Amino acid sequence: MIIAIDGPAASGKGTIARALAAHLGLPHLDTGLLYRAVGAAALEAGVAFEDTAALAALAAGLDSARLDAEALKAGPVGEAASRVAAVPAVREKLLRLQKDFAGQRGGAVLDGRDIGTVIAPQAQLKIFVTATPEARAERRYQELARRGEAVTFEQVLADIEMRDARDSGRASAPLMRASDAVLLDNTGLDRDASIAAALALVADRTGRS
Ligand code: CDP
Ligand code: CDP
């Protein structure tokens, strides 16, 4: 069984994906980490976001087994990730890895922006998770504050709105709800209620509670 979880920044898709994977005993891939790793590598090497050949080379050289999720979740990396994610050659280099992850393990939960539309259009269950920009910014703000990053709520909201616009507006695999994806708006839901709503969708689809 393949489960595809897509949605905008800080919608809670990673939290839901991890919970469903644990519940069903399936492996989980946070595909955003791949783009974050390329974005972080570009920042570190001083590669310009216009240099698409160099960005594609960074994506091709990515060691997906050695991604440091903690470091890659830092604030500035999200912006860099969304810049490199708009480059078709970068997406192309990361495609096989993600499709193989979905296909070769007898099941998986993947979360990102284009799982239901591009990576695993055959998924048995697709959930498009969303919430208002303000609710998402508040969540990300709390998260960054816990990590000790010095940011304001307004900065986080501006970053999220810019990233939403770039991710939805790009020509290559834009963020969008697949026509057969279930919409889960968790604006008024806390973490546990949001996970419970997703588990109910799984039970409904598979007969497993
Ligand atoms: O956790 P958050 O939603 O803030 O970001 P993420 O899922 O780690 O993704 C970071 C960036 O990678 C996004 O803003 C997208 O531009 C890009 N991304 C993508 O294009 N396609 C995916 N399947 C996953 C992420
Ligand atoms: O993966 P994505 O960027 O979509 O979001 P996440 O990393 O799963 O969640 C962002 C933050 O929102 C985490 O600190 C969650 O605990 C929190 N949160 C949530 O996931 N769901 C809610 N309904 C409310 C808060």
PDB file of N, CA, C and O and ligand atoms in Angstrom, residues 7-16 18 30 36 73 111 113 139-140 143 146 186-187 189-194, ligand 2:
ATOM      1  N   GLY A   7       0.955  18.730   0.651  1.00  0.00           N
ATOM      2  CA  GLY A   7       0.395  19.934   1.248  1.00  0.00           C
ATOM      3  C   GLY A   7       1.445  21.022   1.345  1.00  0.00           C
ATOM      4  O   GLY A   7       2.633  20.774   1.135  1.00  0.00           O
ATOM      5  N   PRO A   8       1.001  22.252   1.659  1.00  0.00           N
ATOM      6  CA  PRO A   8       1.930  23.383   1.753  1.00  0.00           C
ATOM      7  C   PRO A   8       2.763  23.335   3.029  1.00  0.00           C
ATOM      8  O   PRO A   8       2.589  22.447   3.870  1.00  0.00           O
ATOM      9  N   ALA A   9       3.666  24.297   3.155  1.00  0.00           N
ATOM     10  CA  ALA A   9       4.620  24.353   4.265  1.00  0.00           C
ATOM     11  C   ALA A   9       3.915  24.368   5.619  1.00  0.00           C
ATOM     12  O   ALA A   9       2.942  25.099   5.823  1.00  0.00           O
ATOM     13  N   ALA A  10       4.408  23.540   6.542  1.00  0.00           N
ATOM     14  CA  ALA A  10       3.941  23.490   7.931  1.00  0.00           C
ATOM     15  C   ALA A  10       2.450  23.174   8.054  1.00  0.00           C
ATOM     16  O   ALA A  10       1.804  23.585   9.003  1.00  0.00           O
ATOM     17  N   SER A  11       1.928  22.422   7.098  1.00  0.00           N
ATOM     18  CA  SER A  11       0.523  22.004   7.200  1.00  0.00           C
ATOM     19  C   SER A  11       0.380  20.828   8.160  1.00  0.00           C
ATOM     20  O   SER A  11      -0.731  20.461   8.546  1.00  0.00           O
ATOM     21  N   GLY A  12       1.501  20.198   8.500  1.00  0.00           N
ATOM     22  CA  GLY A  12       1.450  19.022   9.376  1.00  0.00           C
ATOM     23  C   GLY A  12       1.510  17.728   8.607  1.00  0.00           C
ATOM     24  O   GLY A  12       1.245  16.659   9.157  1.00  0.00           O
ATOM     25  N   LYS A  13       1.929  17.796   7.336  1.00  0.00           N
ATOM     26  CA  LYS A  13       1.948  16.566   6.516  1.00  0.00           C
ATOM     27  C   LYS A  13       3.004  15.573   7.004  1.00  0.00           C
ATOM     28  O   LYS A  13       2.770  14.370   6.972  1.00  0.00           O
ATOM     29  N   GLY A  14       4.135  16.083   7.486  1.00  0.00           N
ATOM     30  CA  GLY A  14       5.185  15.189   7.989  1.00  0.00           C
ATOM     31  C   GLY A  14       4.734  14.471   9.254  1.00  0.00           C
ATOM     32  O   GLY A  14       4.968  13.273   9.417  1.00  0.00           O
ATOM     33  N   THR A  15       4.062  15.211  10.120  1.00  0.00           N
ATOM     34  CA  THR A  15       3.548  14.637  11.366  1.00  0.00           C
ATOM     35  C   THR A  15       2.544  13.528  11.060  1.00  0.00           C
ATOM     36  O   THR A  15       2.588  12.444  11.649  1.00  0.00           O
ATOM     37  N   ILE A  16       1.657  13.794  10.112  1.00  0.00           N
ATOM     38  CA  ILE A  16       0.658  12.789   9.715  1.00  0.00           C
ATOM     39  C   ILE A  16       1.340  11.594   9.051  1.00  0.00           C
ATOM     40  O   ILE A  16       1.030  10.442   9.352  1.00  0.00           O
ATOM     41  N   ARG A  18       4.392  10.424   9.367  1.00  0.00           N
ATOM     42  CA  ARG A  18       5.114   9.597  10.354  1.00  0.00           C
ATOM     43  C   ARG A  18       4.146   8.761  11.181  1.00  0.00           C
ATOM     44  O   ARG A  18       4.392   7.571  11.441  1.00  0.00           O
ATOM     45  N   ASP A  30      10.311  11.491   3.844  1.00  0.00           N
ATOM     46  CA  ASP A  30      10.031  12.929   3.836  1.00  0.00           C
ATOM     47  C   ASP A  30      10.770  13.495   2.626  1.00  0.00           C
ATOM     48  O   ASP A  30      11.968  13.762   2.691  1.00  0.00           O
ATOM     49  N   ARG A  36      15.628  20.009   0.530  1.00  0.00           N
ATOM     50  CA  ARG A  36      16.349  20.782   1.540  1.00  0.00           C
ATOM     51  C   ARG A  36      17.851  20.492   1.490  1.00  0.00           C
ATOM     52  O   ARG A  36      18.679  21.393   1.641  1.00  0.00           O
ATOM     53  N   LYS A  73      16.190  21.251   8.807  1.00  0.00           N
ATOM     54  CA  LYS A  73      14.928  21.913   9.148  1.00  0.00           C
ATOM     55  C   LYS A  73      15.128  23.370   9.545  1.00  0.00           C
ATOM     56  O   LYS A  73      14.168  24.076   9.848  1.00  0.00           O
ATOM     57  N   ASP A 111       5.679  11.915   1.910  1.00  0.00           N
ATOM     58  CA  ASP A 111       5.051  13.235   1.993  1.00  0.00           C
ATOM     59  C   ASP A 111       5.889  14.272   1.253  1.00  0.00           C
ATOM     60  O   ASP A 111       7.112  14.152   1.167  1.00  0.00           O
ATOM     61  N   ARG A 113       5.136  17.527  -2.058  1.00  0.00           N
ATOM     62  CA  ARG A 113       4.271  18.435  -2.810  1.00  0.00           C
ATOM     63  C   ARG A 113       3.642  17.760  -4.027  1.00  0.00           C
ATOM     64  O   ARG A 113       2.569  18.140  -4.472  1.00  0.00           O
ATOM     65  N   ARG A 139       2.460  27.533  13.747  1.00  0.00           N
ATOM     66  CA  ARG A 139       3.089  26.235  14.049  1.00  0.00           C
ATOM     67  C   ARG A 139       4.592  26.277  13.790  1.00  0.00           C
ATOM     68  O   ARG A 139       5.395  25.834  14.601  1.00  0.00           O
ATOM     69  N   ARG A 140       4.959  26.811  12.621  1.00  0.00           N
ATOM     70  CA  ARG A 140       6.385  26.848  12.280  1.00  0.00           C
ATOM     71  C   ARG A 140       7.136  27.798  13.212  1.00  0.00           C
ATOM     72  O   ARG A 140       8.262  27.535  13.611  1.00  0.00           O
ATOM     73  N   GLU A 143       7.810  26.093  16.391  1.00  0.00           N
ATOM     74  CA  GLU A 143       8.843  25.091  16.172  1.00  0.00           C
ATOM     75  C   GLU A 143      10.237  25.735  16.162  1.00  0.00           C
ATOM     76  O   GLU A 143      11.163  25.260  16.813  1.00  0.00           O
ATOM     77  N   ARG A 146      11.274  27.005  19.553  1.00  0.00           N
ATOM     78  CA  ARG A 146      11.764  25.892  20.397  1.00  0.00           C
ATOM     79  C   ARG A 146      13.204  25.541  20.079  1.00  0.00           C
ATOM     80  O   ARG A 146      13.959  25.112  20.931  1.00  0.00           O
ATOM     81  N   ASN A 186      -6.785  21.091   8.497  1.00  0.00           N
ATOM     82  CA  ASN A 186      -6.638  20.896   9.946  1.00  0.00           C
ATOM     83  C   ASN A 186      -6.423  22.218  10.684  1.00  0.00           C
ATOM     84  O   ASN A 186      -5.836  22.240  11.764  1.00  0.00           O
ATOM     85  N   THR A 187      -6.943  23.311  10.093  1.00  0.00           N
ATOM     86  CA  THR A 187      -6.749  24.642  10.701  1.00  0.00           C
ATOM     87  C   THR A 187      -7.155  24.665  12.182  1.00  0.00           C
ATOM     88  O   THR A 187      -6.409  25.138  13.018  1.00  0.00           O
ATOM     89  N   LEU A 189      -7.593  22.084  14.146  1.00  0.00           N
ATOM     90  CA  LEU A 189      -7.266  20.831  14.842  1.00  0.00           C
ATOM     91  C   LEU A 189      -5.875  20.890  15.452  1.00  0.00           C
ATOM     92  O   LEU A 189      -4.954  21.431  14.845  1.00  0.00           O
ATOM     93  N   ASP A 190      -5.734  20.312  16.637  1.00  0.00           N
ATOM     94  CA  ASP A 190      -4.382  20.195  17.178  1.00  0.00           C
ATOM     95  C   ASP A 190      -3.722  18.956  16.566  1.00  0.00           C
ATOM     96  O   ASP A 190      -4.323  18.245  15.755  1.00  0.00           O
ATOM     97  N   ARG A 191      -2.486  18.721  16.961  1.00  0.00           N
ATOM     98  CA  ARG A 191      -1.693  17.647  16.368  1.00  0.00           C
ATOM     99  C   ARG A 191      -2.408  16.289  16.447  1.00  0.00           C
ATOM    100  O   ARG A 191      -2.523  15.579  15.455  1.00  0.00           O
ATOM    101  N   ASP A 192      -2.883  15.944  17.636  1.00  0.00           N
ATOM    102  CA  ASP A 192      -3.495  14.629  17.831  1.00  0.00           C
ATOM    103  C   ASP A 192      -4.794  14.491  17.037  1.00  0.00           C
ATOM    104  O   ASP A 192      -5.076  13.433  16.468  1.00  0.00           O
ATOM    105  N   ALA A 193      -5.587  15.563  17.000  1.00  0.00           N
ATOM    106  CA  ALA A 193      -6.857  15.509  16.269  1.00  0.00           C
ATOM    107  C   ALA A 193      -6.598  15.383  14.767  1.00  0.00           C
ATOM    108  O   ALA A 193      -7.339  14.709  14.039  1.00  0.00           O
ATOM    109  N   SER A 194      -5.529  16.021  14.311  1.00  0.00           N
ATOM    110  CA  SER A 194      -5.167  15.961  12.895  1.00  0.00           C
ATOM    111  C   SER A 194      -4.730  14.532  12.520  1.00  0.00           C
ATOM    112  O   SER A 194      -5.121  14.001  11.460  1.00  0.00           O
TER     113      SER A 194
HETATM  114  O1  CDP B   2       5.675  18.517   7.306  1.00  0.00           O
HETATM  115  P1  CDP B   2       5.054  19.871   7.443  1.00  0.00           P
HETATM  116  O2  CDP B   2       6.003  20.991   7.191  1.00  0.00           O
HETATM  117  O3  CDP B   2       3.794  20.020   6.647  1.00  0.00           O
HETATM  118  O4  CDP B   2       4.584  20.039   8.949  1.00  0.00           O
HETATM  119  P2  CDP B   2       5.078  19.275  10.269  1.00  0.00           P
HETATM  120  O5  CDP B   2       6.544  19.397  10.393  1.00  0.00           O
HETATM  121  O6  CDP B   2       4.478  17.911  10.316  1.00  0.00           O
HETATM  122  O7  CDP B   2       4.324  20.102  11.399  1.00  0.00           O
HETATM  123  C1  CDP B   2       4.697  21.421  11.724  1.00  0.00           C
HETATM  124  C2  CDP B   2       4.406  21.671  13.203  1.00  0.00           C
HETATM  125  O8  CDP B   2       2.995  21.800  13.407  1.00  0.00           O
HETATM  126  C3  CDP B   2       4.872  20.564  14.157  1.00  0.00           C
HETATM  127  O9  CDP B   2       5.479  21.170  15.266  1.00  0.00           O
HETATM  128  C4  CDP B   2       3.574  19.864  14.563  1.00  0.00           C
HETATM  129  O10 CDP B   2       3.632  19.286  15.841  1.00  0.00           O
HETATM  130  C5  CDP B   2       2.577  21.010  14.521  1.00  0.00           C
HETATM  131  N1  CDP B   2       1.132  20.727  14.310  1.00  0.00           N
HETATM  132  C6  CDP B   2       0.663  19.739  13.483  1.00  0.00           C
HETATM  133  O11 CDP B   2       1.455  19.000  12.908  1.00  0.00           O
HETATM  134  N2  CDP B   2      -0.679  19.547  13.247  1.00  0.00           N
HETATM  135  C7  CDP B   2      -1.562  20.318  13.842  1.00  0.00           C
HETATM  136  N3  CDP B   2      -2.859  20.145  13.607  1.00  0.00           N
HETATM  137  C8  CDP B   2      -1.114  21.346  14.672  1.00  0.00           C
HETATM  138  C9  CDP B   2       0.244  21.535  14.888  1.00  0.00           C
END
